[in-house]
Coordinates of C-alpha atoms in Angstrom, one line a residue:
M423 CA -23.1 -5.5 12.9
L424 CA -26.6 -7.0 13.0
L425 CA -27.1 -5.9 16.6
Y426 CA -25.9 -2.4 15.7
S427 CA -28.3 -2.2 12.7
K428 CA -31.2 -3.3 14.8
I429 CA -30.5 -0.8 17.6
H430 CA -29.8 1.9 15.0
Y431 CA -33.2 1.2 13.4
L432 CA -35.2 1.3 16.6
L433 CA -33.4 4.5 17.8
Y434 CA -34.0 6.2 14.5
E435 CA -37.7 5.3 14.3
K436 CA -38.3 6.6 17.8
N437 CA -36.1 9.6 17.7
K438 CA -36.2 11.1 14.2
F439 CA -36.0 14.7 15.4
L440 CA -33.1 13.8 17.7
V441 CA -31.3 12.2 14.8
L442 CA -31.9 15.3 12.6
K443 CA -30.7 17.6 15.4
T444 CA -27.6 15.5 15.9
T445 CA -26.9 15.3 12.1
L446 CA -27.3 19.1 11.6
S447 CA -25.1 19.7 14.6
I448 CA -22.4 17.6 13.0
F449 CA -22.8 19.6 9.8
I450 CA -22.4 22.9 11.7
I451 CA -19.4 21.7 13.6
V452 CA -17.6 20.4 10.6
L453 CA -18.5 23.5 8.5
M454 CA -17.2 25.8 11.3
S455 CA -14.0 23.8 11.6
V456 CA -13.4 23.8 7.9
V457 CA -14.2 27.4 7.3
F458 CA -12.2 28.4 10.4
S459 CA -9.2 26.4 9.2
G460 CA -9.5 28.0 5.8
C461 CA -9.9 31.5 7.0
T462 CA -7.1 31.5 9.4
E463 CA -4.6 30.2 6.8
H464 CA -2.1 28.8 9.3
Q465 CA -2.2 31.8 11.6
S466 CA -2.0 30.9 15.3
T467 CA -3.2 34.1 16.8
D468 CA -6.4 36.1 17.0
K469 CA -4.6 39.2 15.8
K470 CA -6.1 40.5 12.6
P471 CA -3.6 40.1 9.8
P472 CA -2.7 43.3 7.9
K473 CA -3.2 43.7 4.2
A474 CA -1.3 45.5 1.5
I475 CA -2.4 49.1 0.9
N476 CA -1.5 51.0 -2.3
G477 CA 1.3 48.5 -3.2
K478 CA 2.9 48.4 0.3
F479 CA 2.6 45.7 2.9
E480 CA 3.4 46.9 6.4
L481 CA 4.7 44.1 8.6
S482 CA 6.8 46.0 11.1
D483 CA 4.8 44.5 14.1
W484 CA 4.4 41.0 12.8
D485 CA 6.2 38.1 14.4
F486 CA 6.4 35.1 12.0
Q487 CA 7.4 32.7 14.8
K488 CA 4.5 33.6 17.1
E489 CA 1.8 34.8 14.8
G490 CA 2.5 32.4 11.9
A491 CA 2.6 32.9 8.1
I492 CA 0.7 35.6 6.4
L493 CA -1.0 35.9 3.0
L494 CA 0.3 38.8 0.9
N495 CA -3.2 39.9 0.0
G496 CA -4.4 43.4 -0.6
Q497 CA -3.6 46.1 -3.1
W498 CA -0.7 45.5 -5.4
E499 CA 0.7 47.6 -8.2
F500 CA -0.4 46.3 -11.6
Y501 CA 1.0 46.9 -15.0
W502 CA -1.3 45.4 -17.7
N503 CA 0.3 44.1 -21.0
K504 CA 3.8 44.7 -19.7
L505 CA 6.4 42.2 -18.6
L506 CA 8.6 44.4 -16.5
Y507 CA 11.8 43.4 -14.7
P508 CA 13.1 44.7 -11.4
E509 CA 15.8 46.7 -13.1
D510 CA 13.1 48.5 -15.2
F511 CA 11.9 50.1 -12.0
N512 CA 15.4 51.2 -11.1
Q513 CA 15.6 53.4 -14.1
S514 CA 14.2 56.7 -12.9
T515 CA 14.0 58.0 -16.4
V516 CA 11.5 55.4 -17.4
S517 CA 7.9 55.9 -16.4
H518 CA 5.5 53.1 -16.1
K519 CA 1.8 53.7 -15.6
N520 CA 0.5 51.5 -12.9
H521 CA -2.8 50.6 -11.4
I522 CA -3.7 49.5 -7.9
V523 CA -5.6 46.2 -8.0
A524 CA -6.9 43.7 -5.4
V525 CA -5.0 40.4 -5.0
P526 CA -5.9 37.5 -5.1
T527 CA -8.4 37.4 -7.9
S528 CA -8.4 36.8 -11.6
W529 CA -7.5 39.9 -13.6
R530 CA -10.7 39.5 -15.7
N531 CA -12.4 41.1 -12.6
Y532 CA -10.3 44.3 -13.2
Q533 CA -11.4 47.3 -15.1
I534 CA -8.8 49.6 -16.7
E535 CA -10.1 52.8 -18.3
D536 CA -13.6 51.5 -17.9
K537 CA -12.8 48.3 -19.9
K538 CA -13.0 44.9 -18.4
L539 CA -9.8 42.9 -18.9
P540 CA -9.8 39.7 -21.0
N541 CA -8.9 36.4 -19.5
E542 CA -5.9 36.1 -21.8
G543 CA -3.0 38.4 -21.6
Y544 CA 0.1 39.2 -19.5
A545 CA 1.0 41.6 -16.8
T546 CA 3.4 42.5 -14.0
Y547 CA 2.5 42.8 -10.3
R548 CA 4.7 44.6 -7.7
L549 CA 4.6 44.8 -3.9
L550 CA 6.8 46.6 -1.3
V551 CA 7.2 44.6 1.9
D552 CA 8.2 46.5 5.0
L553 CA 9.6 44.4 7.9
D554 CA 10.7 45.5 11.4
Y555 CA 13.7 43.1 11.2
I556 CA 15.1 40.5 8.8
P557 CA 14.0 37.1 10.1
Q558 CA 15.9 33.9 9.6
D559 CA 14.5 31.1 7.5
L560 CA 12.0 33.4 5.7
A561 CA 10.2 31.8 2.7
I562 CA 7.5 32.4 0.1
N563 CA 5.0 29.7 -0.5
T564 CA 3.6 29.8 -4.1
K565 CA 0.8 27.3 -3.1
A566 CA -1.5 26.4 -6.0
F567 CA -0.2 29.0 -8.4
I568 CA -1.4 27.7 -11.7
S569 CA -0.7 30.7 -13.9
T570 CA 2.6 30.8 -15.7
C571 CA 4.8 33.2 -13.7
R572 CA 8.3 34.5 -12.7
I573 CA 9.0 35.9 -9.2
W574 CA 11.8 38.2 -8.1
V575 CA 12.7 39.4 -4.6
D576 CA 14.4 42.7 -5.2
N577 CA 16.7 42.0 -8.2
K578 CA 17.0 38.2 -7.5
E579 CA 14.8 35.8 -9.4
I580 CA 13.6 33.1 -7.0
F581 CA 10.9 31.2 -8.9
Q582 CA 9.7 30.4 -12.4
T583 CA 7.0 28.1 -13.6
G584 CA 6.4 27.5 -17.3
V585 CA 7.5 30.1 -19.9
V586 CA 6.2 33.6 -19.4
S587 CA 5.7 35.5 -22.7
D588 CA 3.7 38.1 -24.4
N589 CA 3.2 35.7 -27.3
P590 CA 0.7 32.9 -27.0
N591 CA 2.9 30.7 -29.3
T592 CA 5.9 30.9 -27.0
S593 CA 4.0 31.0 -23.6
K594 CA 4.0 27.6 -21.9
D595 CA 1.8 26.7 -19.0
R596 CA 3.2 24.6 -16.1
F597 CA 2.2 24.0 -12.5
K598 CA 4.9 23.8 -9.9
P599 CA 3.9 24.7 -6.3
Q600 CA 7.1 25.4 -4.4
L601 CA 8.4 26.7 -1.0
I602 CA 11.3 29.0 -1.7
T603 CA 13.7 30.3 0.9
I604 CA 14.5 34.0 0.5
H605 CA 17.3 36.2 1.9
P606 CA 16.3 39.9 1.6
Q607 CA 19.2 42.2 2.1
N608 CA 17.1 45.0 3.7
K609 CA 14.1 45.2 5.9
Q610 CA 12.3 46.7 2.9
F611 CA 12.2 44.7 -0.3
Y612 CA 10.1 44.5 -3.5
I613 CA 8.4 41.4 -4.8
T614 CA 7.9 41.5 -8.6
V615 CA 5.8 39.0 -10.4
Q616 CA 5.4 38.5 -14.1
I617 CA 2.3 36.5 -15.2
S618 CA 1.0 35.4 -18.6
N619 CA -2.0 33.4 -19.4
F620 CA -3.2 32.1 -22.8
G621 CA -4.8 28.8 -21.9
C622 CA -6.0 28.5 -18.3
A623 CA -9.5 29.4 -17.2
Y624 CA -8.3 32.2 -14.9
G625 CA -5.4 34.5 -15.4
G626 CA -3.6 36.5 -12.7
F627 CA -3.2 36.1 -9.0
V628 CA -6.0 33.6 -8.5
T629 CA -4.3 32.3 -5.3
G630 CA -2.1 34.6 -3.2
L631 CA 1.5 34.2 -2.1
E632 CA 2.3 33.3 1.5
L633 CA 5.2 34.7 3.5
G634 CA 6.5 33.1 6.7
N635 CA 8.9 30.8 8.4
I636 CA 10.0 28.0 6.1
H637 CA 9.7 25.3 8.8
L638 CA 6.1 26.3 9.7
L639 CA 5.1 26.6 6.1
N640 CA 6.6 23.2 5.3
N641 CA 4.6 21.6 8.2
E642 CA 1.4 23.2 7.0
N643 CA 2.0 22.0 3.4
N644 CA 2.5 18.5 4.7
K645 CA -0.6 18.7 6.8
Q646 CA -2.6 19.8 3.8
A647 CA -1.2 17.0 1.7
Y648 CA -2.1 14.5 4.5
V649 CA -5.7 15.9 4.6
D650 CA -6.0 15.7 0.8
M651 CA -4.7 12.1 0.8
F652 CA -7.1 11.2 3.6
L653 CA -10.0 12.6 1.8
F654 CA -9.0 11.0 -1.4
G655 CA -8.6 7.6 0.2
S656 CA -11.8 7.8 2.2
I657 CA -13.9 8.9 -0.7
L658 CA -12.3 6.4 -3.1
I659 CA -13.0 3.5 -0.7
M660 CA -16.6 4.6 -0.2
G661 CA -17.0 4.9 -4.0
L662 CA -15.6 1.4 -4.6
Y663 CA -17.8 0.1 -1.7
H664 CA -21.0 1.5 -3.2
I665 CA -20.1 0.2 -6.7
T666 CA -19.5 -3.3 -5.2
L667 CA -22.9 -3.1 -3.5
Y668 CA -24.4 -2.4 -6.9
L669 CA -22.6 -5.4 -8.5
L670 CA -24.0 -7.6 -5.7
R671 CA -27.5 -6.1 -6.1
R672 CA -28.0 -4.6 -9.6
K673 CA -31.6 -3.7 -9.0
D674 CA -30.6 -0.7 -6.9
C675 CA -28.8 1.9 -9.2
S676 CA -28.5 4.5 -6.4
T677 CA -25.4 2.7 -5.1
L678 CA -23.9 2.8 -8.6
Y679 CA -24.5 6.5 -9.2
F680 CA -23.3 7.4 -5.7
G681 CA -20.2 5.3 -6.2
I682 CA -19.4 7.1 -9.5
I683 CA -19.9 10.4 -7.7
C684 CA -17.5 9.4 -5.1
L685 CA -14.9 8.4 -7.6
L686 CA -15.2 11.7 -9.5
I687 CA -14.9 13.7 -6.3
A688 CA -11.9 11.5 -5.2
I689 CA -10.1 12.3 -8.5
R690 CA -11.0 16.0 -8.2
T691 CA -9.6 16.1 -4.6
L692 CA -6.2 15.4 -6.1
L693 CA -6.7 18.1 -8.7
M694 CA -7.6 20.8 -6.2
G695 CA -5.6 22.5 -3.5
Q696 CA -2.0 21.4 -3.9
M697 CA -2.8 19.4 -7.0
L698 CA -1.1 16.3 -5.7
L699 CA -2.0 14.3 -8.9
Y700 CA 0.2 16.7 -10.9
S701 CA 3.0 16.2 -8.3
F702 CA 2.7 12.5 -8.7
L703 CA 2.8 12.6 -12.5
P704 CA 4.9 15.7 -13.4
S705 CA 5.6 14.4 -16.9
V706 CA 2.0 14.5 -17.8
P707 CA 1.1 17.8 -19.6
L708 CA -0.8 20.3 -17.5
H709 CA -3.7 20.6 -19.9
I710 CA -4.6 16.9 -19.4
F711 CA -5.2 17.6 -15.7
L712 CA -7.1 20.8 -16.5
K713 CA -9.4 18.7 -18.8
L714 CA -9.8 16.0 -16.2
S715 CA -10.8 18.7 -13.7
M716 CA -13.5 20.0 -16.0
I717 CA -14.7 16.5 -16.7
T718 CA -15.2 15.6 -13.1
L719 CA -17.0 18.9 -12.6
Y720 CA -19.4 18.3 -15.5
L721 CA -20.2 14.7 -14.7
A722 CA -20.6 14.9 -10.9
L723 CA -23.7 17.0 -11.0
T724 CA -25.3 14.9 -13.7
F725 CA -24.8 11.7 -11.7
F726 CA -26.0 13.4 -8.6
V727 CA -29.3 14.3 -10.3
M728 CA -29.6 10.7 -11.4
F729 CA -29.0 9.5 -7.8
I730 CA -31.7 11.8 -6.5
H731 CA -34.1 10.5 -9.1
I732 CA -33.5 6.9 -7.9
V733 CA -34.0 7.9 -4.3
F734 CA -37.1 10.0 -4.9
P735 CA -38.5 8.8 -8.2
L736 CA -42.0 10.2 -7.6
D737 CA -40.8 13.7 -6.9
T738 CA -38.1 14.1 -9.6
P739 CA -39.5 15.1 -13.0
R740 CA -38.2 12.9 -15.9
W741 CA -37.6 15.9 -18.1
F742 CA -35.3 17.2 -15.4
V743 CA -33.3 14.0 -15.4
R744 CA -33.0 14.0 -19.2
F745 CA -32.1 17.7 -19.2
S746 CA -29.3 17.1 -16.7
Q747 CA -28.0 14.1 -18.7
A748 CA -28.0 16.1 -21.9
I749 CA -26.2 19.0 -20.3
G750 CA -23.6 16.7 -18.7
L751 CA -23.0 14.9 -22.0
F752 CA -22.7 18.1 -24.0
F753 CA -20.1 19.8 -21.6
F754 CA -18.3 16.5 -21.2
T755 CA -17.9 16.4 -25.0
T756 CA -16.6 20.0 -25.1
A757 CA -14.0 19.2 -22.5
I758 CA -12.8 16.2 -24.5
I759 CA -12.7 17.6 -28.0
F760 CA -11.8 21.3 -27.5
T761 CA -8.6 22.9 -26.5
E762 CA -8.3 24.6 -23.1
K763 CA -8.7 28.0 -24.7
L764 CA -12.0 27.0 -26.3
G765 CA -13.0 24.8 -23.4
N766 CA -12.7 27.7 -20.9
L767 CA -15.5 29.5 -22.8
F768 CA -18.0 26.9 -21.6
I769 CA -17.2 27.1 -17.9
V770 CA -19.3 30.2 -17.2
P771 CA -22.3 29.0 -19.1
Y772 CA -22.1 25.7 -17.3
E773 CA -22.0 27.5 -13.9
I774 CA -25.1 29.4 -14.8
I775 CA -26.9 26.2 -15.9
S776 CA -25.7 24.5 -12.7
V777 CA -27.4 27.2 -10.6
F778 CA -30.7 26.4 -12.4
I779 CA -30.2 22.6 -11.9
L780 CA -29.5 23.2 -8.2
I781 CA -32.6 25.3 -7.8
V782 CA -34.8 22.6 -9.4
L783 CA -33.0 20.0 -7.3
L784 CA -33.7 21.8 -4.2
S785 CA -37.4 22.1 -5.1
V786 CA -37.5 18.3 -5.7
L787 CA -36.0 17.7 -2.2
I788 CA -38.3 20.2 -0.5
K789 CA -41.2 18.5 -2.3
A790 CA -40.0 15.1 -1.0
F791 CA -39.6 16.5 2.5
L792 CA -43.1 18.0 2.5
K793 CA -44.5 14.6 1.4
K794 CA -42.5 13.0 4.2
R795 CA -40.5 10.7 2.0
E796 CA -38.1 8.4 3.8
S797 CA -34.7 10.0 4.4
S798 CA -35.7 13.2 2.7
I799 CA -34.7 15.4 5.6
L800 CA -31.3 13.9 5.7
V801 CA -30.6 14.3 2.0
L802 CA -32.0 17.8 2.0
S803 CA -29.7 18.8 4.9
A804 CA -26.7 17.2 3.2
V805 CA -27.5 18.9 -0.1
L806 CA -27.9 22.3 1.5
F807 CA -24.5 21.8 3.2
I808 CA -22.9 20.9 -0.1
I809 CA -24.4 23.9 -1.8
L810 CA -22.9 26.2 0.8
I811 CA -19.5 24.5 0.2
A812 CA -20.0 24.8 -3.6
I813 CA -20.8 28.5 -3.3
N814 CA -17.6 28.9 -1.2
D815 CA -15.6 27.1 -3.8
I816 CA -17.0 29.2 -6.7
L817 CA -16.3 32.4 -4.9
N818 CA -12.8 31.2 -4.2
S819 CA -12.3 30.3 -7.9
Y820 CA -13.2 33.9 -8.8
G821 CA -10.9 35.3 -6.1
V822 CA -13.8 37.0 -4.3
I823 CA -12.9 35.2 -1.0
S824 CA -9.9 33.2 0.0
T825 CA -11.1 30.5 2.5
G826 CA -9.9 27.5 0.5
F827 CA -11.6 24.8 -1.6
F828 CA -13.8 22.5 0.6
I829 CA -16.0 20.6 -1.8
P830 CA -14.3 17.3 -0.8
F831 CA -15.2 18.0 2.8
G832 CA -18.8 18.6 1.8
V833 CA -18.9 15.3 -0.2
F834 CA -17.3 13.6 2.8
I835 CA -20.2 14.7 5.0
F836 CA -22.7 13.6 2.3
I837 CA -21.0 10.2 2.2
F838 CA -21.6 10.0 6.0
V839 CA -25.2 10.8 5.5
Q840 CA -25.5 8.2 2.7
S841 CA -23.8 5.6 4.9
F842 CA -26.4 6.5 7.6
M843 CA -29.2 6.0 5.0
L844 CA -27.8 2.6 3.9
S845 CA -27.4 1.5 7.5
R846 CA -31.0 2.4 8.2
K847 CA -32.1 0.7 5.1
F848 CA -30.2 -2.4 6.0
A849 CA -31.5 -2.3 9.6
K850 CA -35.1 -2.1 8.4
A851 CA -34.6 -5.0 6.0
F852 CA -32.9 -7.0 8.7
F853 CA -35.6 -6.2 11.2
H854 CA -38.4 -7.2 8.9
E855 CA -36.6 -10.4 7.9
E856 CA -36.0 -11.3 11.5
Q857 CA -39.7 -10.7 12.3
L858 CA -40.7 -12.8 9.4
L859 CA -38.5 -15.7 10.4
K860 CA -39.7 -15.5 14.0
S861 CA -43.4 -15.5 12.8
E862 CA -42.7 -18.5 10.6
L863 CA -40.9 -20.2 13.5
R864 CA -43.8 -19.6 15.9
M865 CA -46.2 -20.9 13.2
L866 CA -44.1 -24.1 12.9
Q867 CA -43.9 -24.5 16.7
A868 CA -47.6 -24.1 17.1
Q869 CA -48.6 -26.0 14.0
I870 CA -50.0 -29.4 15.0
K871 CA -51.4 -30.8 11.7
P872 CA -54.9 -32.2 12.1
H873 CA -54.2 -35.4 10.2
F874 CA -51.1 -36.1 12.3
L875 CA -53.0 -35.6 15.6
F876 CA -56.0 -37.6 14.2
N877 CA -53.9 -40.5 13.1
T878 CA -51.9 -40.5 16.4
L879 CA -55.2 -40.7 18.4
N880 CA -56.5 -43.5 16.2
T881 CA -53.2 -45.4 16.8
I882 CA -53.6 -44.9 20.5
I883 CA -57.2 -46.2 20.4
C884 CA -56.1 -49.3 18.6
V885 CA -53.2 -49.9 21.0
C886 CA -55.5 -49.5 24.0
R887 CA -57.3 -52.6 22.9
E888 CA -54.0 -54.5 22.8
S889 CA -51.8 -53.1 25.6
S890 CA -52.6 -50.4 28.1
E891 CA -48.9 -49.9 28.9
K892 CA -48.0 -49.3 25.3
A893 CA -51.0 -46.9 25.0
E894 CA -49.7 -45.0 28.1
E895 CA -46.2 -44.7 26.5
L896 CA -47.8 -43.3 23.4
L897 CA -49.8 -40.8 25.4
L898 CA -46.6 -39.7 27.2
N899 CA -44.8 -39.3 23.9
L900 CA -47.7 -37.3 22.5
S901 CA -47.8 -35.1 25.6
N902 CA -44.1 -34.4 25.3
Y903 CA -44.4 -33.7 21.6
L904 CA -47.2 -31.2 22.2
R905 CA -45.5 -29.6 25.2
C906 CA -42.3 -29.1 23.2
G907 CA -44.3 -27.7 20.4
F908 CA -45.9 -25.0 22.6
S909 CA -43.2 -24.4 25.2
F910 CA -40.8 -22.1 23.2
K911 CA -41.1 -18.5 24.3
N912 CA -41.8 -16.1 21.4
D913 CA -38.6 -14.1 22.0
D914 CA -36.4 -17.1 22.7
E915 CA -34.7 -18.2 19.5
F916 CA -32.7 -20.9 21.2
A917 CA -33.4 -24.0 23.2
D918 CA -31.4 -26.6 25.1
L919 CA -30.1 -29.4 22.9
E920 CA -31.8 -31.9 25.4
T921 CA -35.2 -30.3 24.8
E922 CA -34.8 -30.4 21.1
L923 CA -33.8 -34.1 21.2
L924 CA -36.7 -34.9 23.5
H925 CA -39.1 -33.3 20.9
V926 CA -37.5 -35.4 18.1
K927 CA -37.7 -38.7 20.1
S928 CA -41.3 -38.1 21.0
Y929 CA -42.2 -37.5 17.4
L930 CA -40.3 -40.6 16.2
H931 CA -41.8 -42.9 18.8
I932 CA -45.3 -41.8 17.8
E933 CA -44.5 -42.4 14.1
K934 CA -42.9 -45.8 15.0
A935 CA -46.1 -46.8 16.7
R936 CA -48.1 -45.9 13.6
F937 CA -46.0 -47.5 11.0
L938 CA -44.5 -50.4 13.0
D939 CA -41.8 -52.3 11.0
K940 CA -42.0 -49.9 8.1
L941 CA -40.0 -47.3 10.1
N942 CA -36.8 -48.1 11.8
I943 CA -35.0 -45.6 14.1
I944 CA -31.4 -45.4 15.1
F945 CA -30.1 -42.9 17.6
D946 CA -26.4 -42.2 17.8
I947 CA -26.2 -39.3 20.3
D948 CA -23.3 -38.1 22.5
T949 CA -25.1 -37.5 25.8
N950 CA -22.1 -35.5 27.1
I951 CA -22.9 -32.5 24.9
H952 CA -24.8 -29.7 26.7
C953 CA -25.4 -26.6 24.8
K954 CA -28.1 -24.4 23.2
V955 CA -29.1 -24.6 19.6
P956 CA -31.6 -22.7 17.4
A957 CA -35.1 -23.8 18.5
Y958 CA -37.1 -26.2 16.4
I959 CA -34.1 -27.0 14.2
I960 CA -33.9 -30.8 14.2
Q961 CA -37.5 -32.1 14.3
P962 CA -38.5 -30.6 10.9
I963 CA -35.5 -32.3 9.2
V964 CA -36.4 -35.6 10.8
E965 CA -40.1 -35.2 9.8
N966 CA -39.0 -34.6 6.2
S967 CA -37.0 -37.8 6.3
V968 CA -40.0 -39.8 7.5
R969 CA -42.6 -38.2 5.2
H970 CA -40.6 -37.6 2.0
G971 CA -38.0 -40.3 2.4
I972 CA -39.3 -43.4 4.2
L973 CA -43.1 -43.5 3.8
P974 CA -43.0 -43.3 -0.1
C975 CA -40.9 -46.6 0.0
K976 CA -43.0 -49.7 -0.2
D977 CA -40.9 -51.6 2.3
G978 CA -40.2 -48.6 4.5
G979 CA -36.7 -47.8 5.7
T980 CA -34.5 -46.4 8.5
V981 CA -33.9 -43.0 9.9
R982 CA -30.6 -42.4 11.7
L983 CA -30.1 -39.4 14.0
T984 CA -26.5 -38.6 14.9
V985 CA -25.4 -35.9 17.3
K986 CA -21.7 -35.6 18.0
K987 CA -18.8 -33.2 18.6
N988 CA -16.0 -32.8 16.2
N989 CA -13.2 -30.5 17.4
N990 CA -15.1 -27.2 18.2
M991 CA -18.2 -28.1 16.1
L992 CA -21.5 -29.6 16.9
I993 CA -22.4 -32.0 14.2
I994 CA -26.1 -33.0 13.7
I995 CA -26.8 -35.6 10.9
V996 CA -30.2 -36.9 9.8
E997 CA -29.9 -39.7 7.2
D998 CA -32.4 -42.1 5.7
D999 CA -32.3 -44.9 3.1
G1000 CA -35.5 -43.8 1.5
V1001 CA -36.4 -42.8 -2.0
G1002 CA -33.9 -40.0 -2.3
M1003 CA -34.3 -36.8 -4.3
T1004 CA -33.3 -35.4 -7.7
E1005 CA -31.5 -32.1 -8.0
E1006 CA -34.8 -30.4 -9.0
K1007 CA -36.5 -31.8 -5.8
L1008 CA -33.5 -30.8 -3.7
T1009 CA -33.7 -27.2 -5.1
A1010 CA -37.5 -27.1 -4.4
L1011 CA -36.9 -28.3 -0.8
L1012 CA -34.8 -25.2 -0.1
N1013 CA -37.2 -22.9 -1.9
S1014 CA -39.5 -21.2 0.5
S1015 CA -42.1 -20.6 -2.2
D1016 CA -42.6 -24.3 -2.5
K1017 CA -44.8 -25.2 0.5
K1018 CA -45.2 -28.9 -0.4
A1019 CA -41.5 -29.6 -0.9
G1020 CA -40.4 -29.5 2.8
I1021 CA -41.6 -28.8 6.3
G1022 CA -39.8 -25.7 7.6
I1023 CA -36.5 -26.5 5.8
S1024 CA -36.2 -23.1 4.2
N1025 CA -36.8 -21.5 7.6
I1026 CA -34.0 -23.5 9.1
Q1027 CA -31.7 -22.7 6.2
N1028 CA -32.4 -19.0 6.6
R1029 CA -31.9 -19.0 10.4
I1030 CA -28.6 -21.0 10.2
Q1031 CA -27.3 -18.7 7.5
R1032 CA -28.2 -15.6 9.5
I1033 CA -26.9 -16.8 12.9
Y1034 CA -23.8 -18.7 11.9
G1035 CA -23.2 -17.7 8.3
K1036 CA -23.4 -21.3 7.2
S1037 CA -25.8 -23.4 5.1
I1038 CA -27.4 -26.8 5.5
K1039 CA -25.6 -29.5 3.7
I1040 CA -27.9 -31.9 1.8
K1041 CA -26.6 -34.9 -0.1
S1042 CA -29.3 -37.0 -1.8
T1043 CA -29.2 -39.8 -4.4
K1044 CA -32.3 -41.0 -6.2
G1045 CA -33.2 -44.5 -5.0
I1046 CA -30.5 -44.6 -2.3
G1047 CA -31.4 -42.0 0.3
T1048 CA -30.7 -38.5 1.8
I1049 CA -28.2 -37.1 4.3
V1050 CA -28.8 -33.8 5.9
T1051 CA -25.9 -32.3 7.9
L1052 CA -25.8 -29.3 10.3
E1053 CA -22.4 -28.0 11.5
L1054 CA -22.7 -25.4 14.2
P1055 CA -19.9 -23.7 16.1
L1056 CA -20.0 -25.3 19.5
S1057 CA -18.3 -22.4 21.2
D1058 CA -21.0 -20.0 20.0
A1059 CA -23.7 -22.5 21.0
L1060 CA -22.3 -22.8 24.6
N1061 CA -22.3 -19.0 25.1
L1062 CA -25.8 -18.4 23.9

């Protein structure tokens, strides 16, 4: 993951336009796939599907097995404020004035005698279907038919959902998508549909009926359910993931807001299309799900504005954020306290206000893009994509088009972009941290403290007067110490264990010559271990034991270095019987901001944590001594 993030960062920094081109290409491919799948509506042929004309659907040359199912869209007979039964049309003496209307769409888009129809009311639809033959296993798919309705094929009732009535007190809404097998007696048959609406947002044929082979329709229904569940699960997981990120790092509210957006869209995914949530909980009243659908709609946009404000704080006006929050809170309250009938009155005003919010939002993103804010082009592209999907969904909800509802797909793409942004953000943070650790390591490697070098040379001068052989040994140790300190390559984070131990031994021999009997040294090293370890990892710990553990003691003490293998672990132990440390001193030792507490200990801690996911173990008792233990996976070390 770390390697991927680093490569991802470098590639992005050097190929911004390539990344943008690739991202937009993905958007276009997904959009085309989604729209194509929605527009074809299960049809497996390039043949243009027919439509109903003047209340008649001509299907004499349509093969349901080869060409798939077909939507019964087009011009239906329409009888407003009448609940007519099939037998009513069989009575030639009875005259019923009909109108020809477009299906599917809400009947509030109709005009009769120059008057626009209200959302509430009741009506009868009728269509004549003309087949070339009577196919086997023919079925009608009601899909997401939310309106209360009854359906007849000729004189046989095949479907009912809720209670259809001309009285709002007796009409009862219910949602029950169903696939119904029909057995027409003739090649020509009538489909009669009664619909009443006194509570839902849209009345009438908002979604059309589908006619086709029952097995093919059942397969398509199952596929759609699988897609809905996939989107729900994916978006839900990403929402929980982002909220978890916020809980781990509460300073960044963008992850919280985006996580909430994902949860809202995940819930809405189960409320759109086949309304799987209602299928899972059929005993829950329909109006609860309709309220929940409105709530997710109202809150999602508000949290999205808050998310953009966190990502681009300098470009998002504070009044705009407050305005969006007030709008979201107001409409959320209306959805909670008002009935569906009153709540539906707020949908159109909200959609108008949403257009204004989206316009301002686009201006914010364009402003951020022009100012070359980080990730602005990605967010702008994703938002434009979602806006196109939202326009598609709005037009579908009004029945203007019938391509399907795809806002979950748009959010899914936006989640992809957000993941890309988080990965890039993580890669940059990791890259900068890695460079900082390497810079600190190089500083430690090259850092020969003047007082240490001065004292060592004074010691050598004094020893020269007494023993030239001992002076020669000290010079060799100093040479080894200096050579090890400068020999690490800048890009080589690891060194042979033998090299590390030579560095430590050279240092300890020099210190032993300086402090004589005040410093005792014990080596307990398994010489059969050959591997690589992080460079400059042992000497700073040993130096801390000498400087902060032994030297403050009046009578000195002993430093013991143990290197051994335990199962598949390399164990490095540095212990002393010096002054020890309190809990406060131990905390300061691991605090990188405390420069006097320890020599390079925080650097070692950070590198061990980053490479192995482990921490240095330090056990110290005041007046007794300190034990520092490193446990490194030997298999990892051998493969480095």
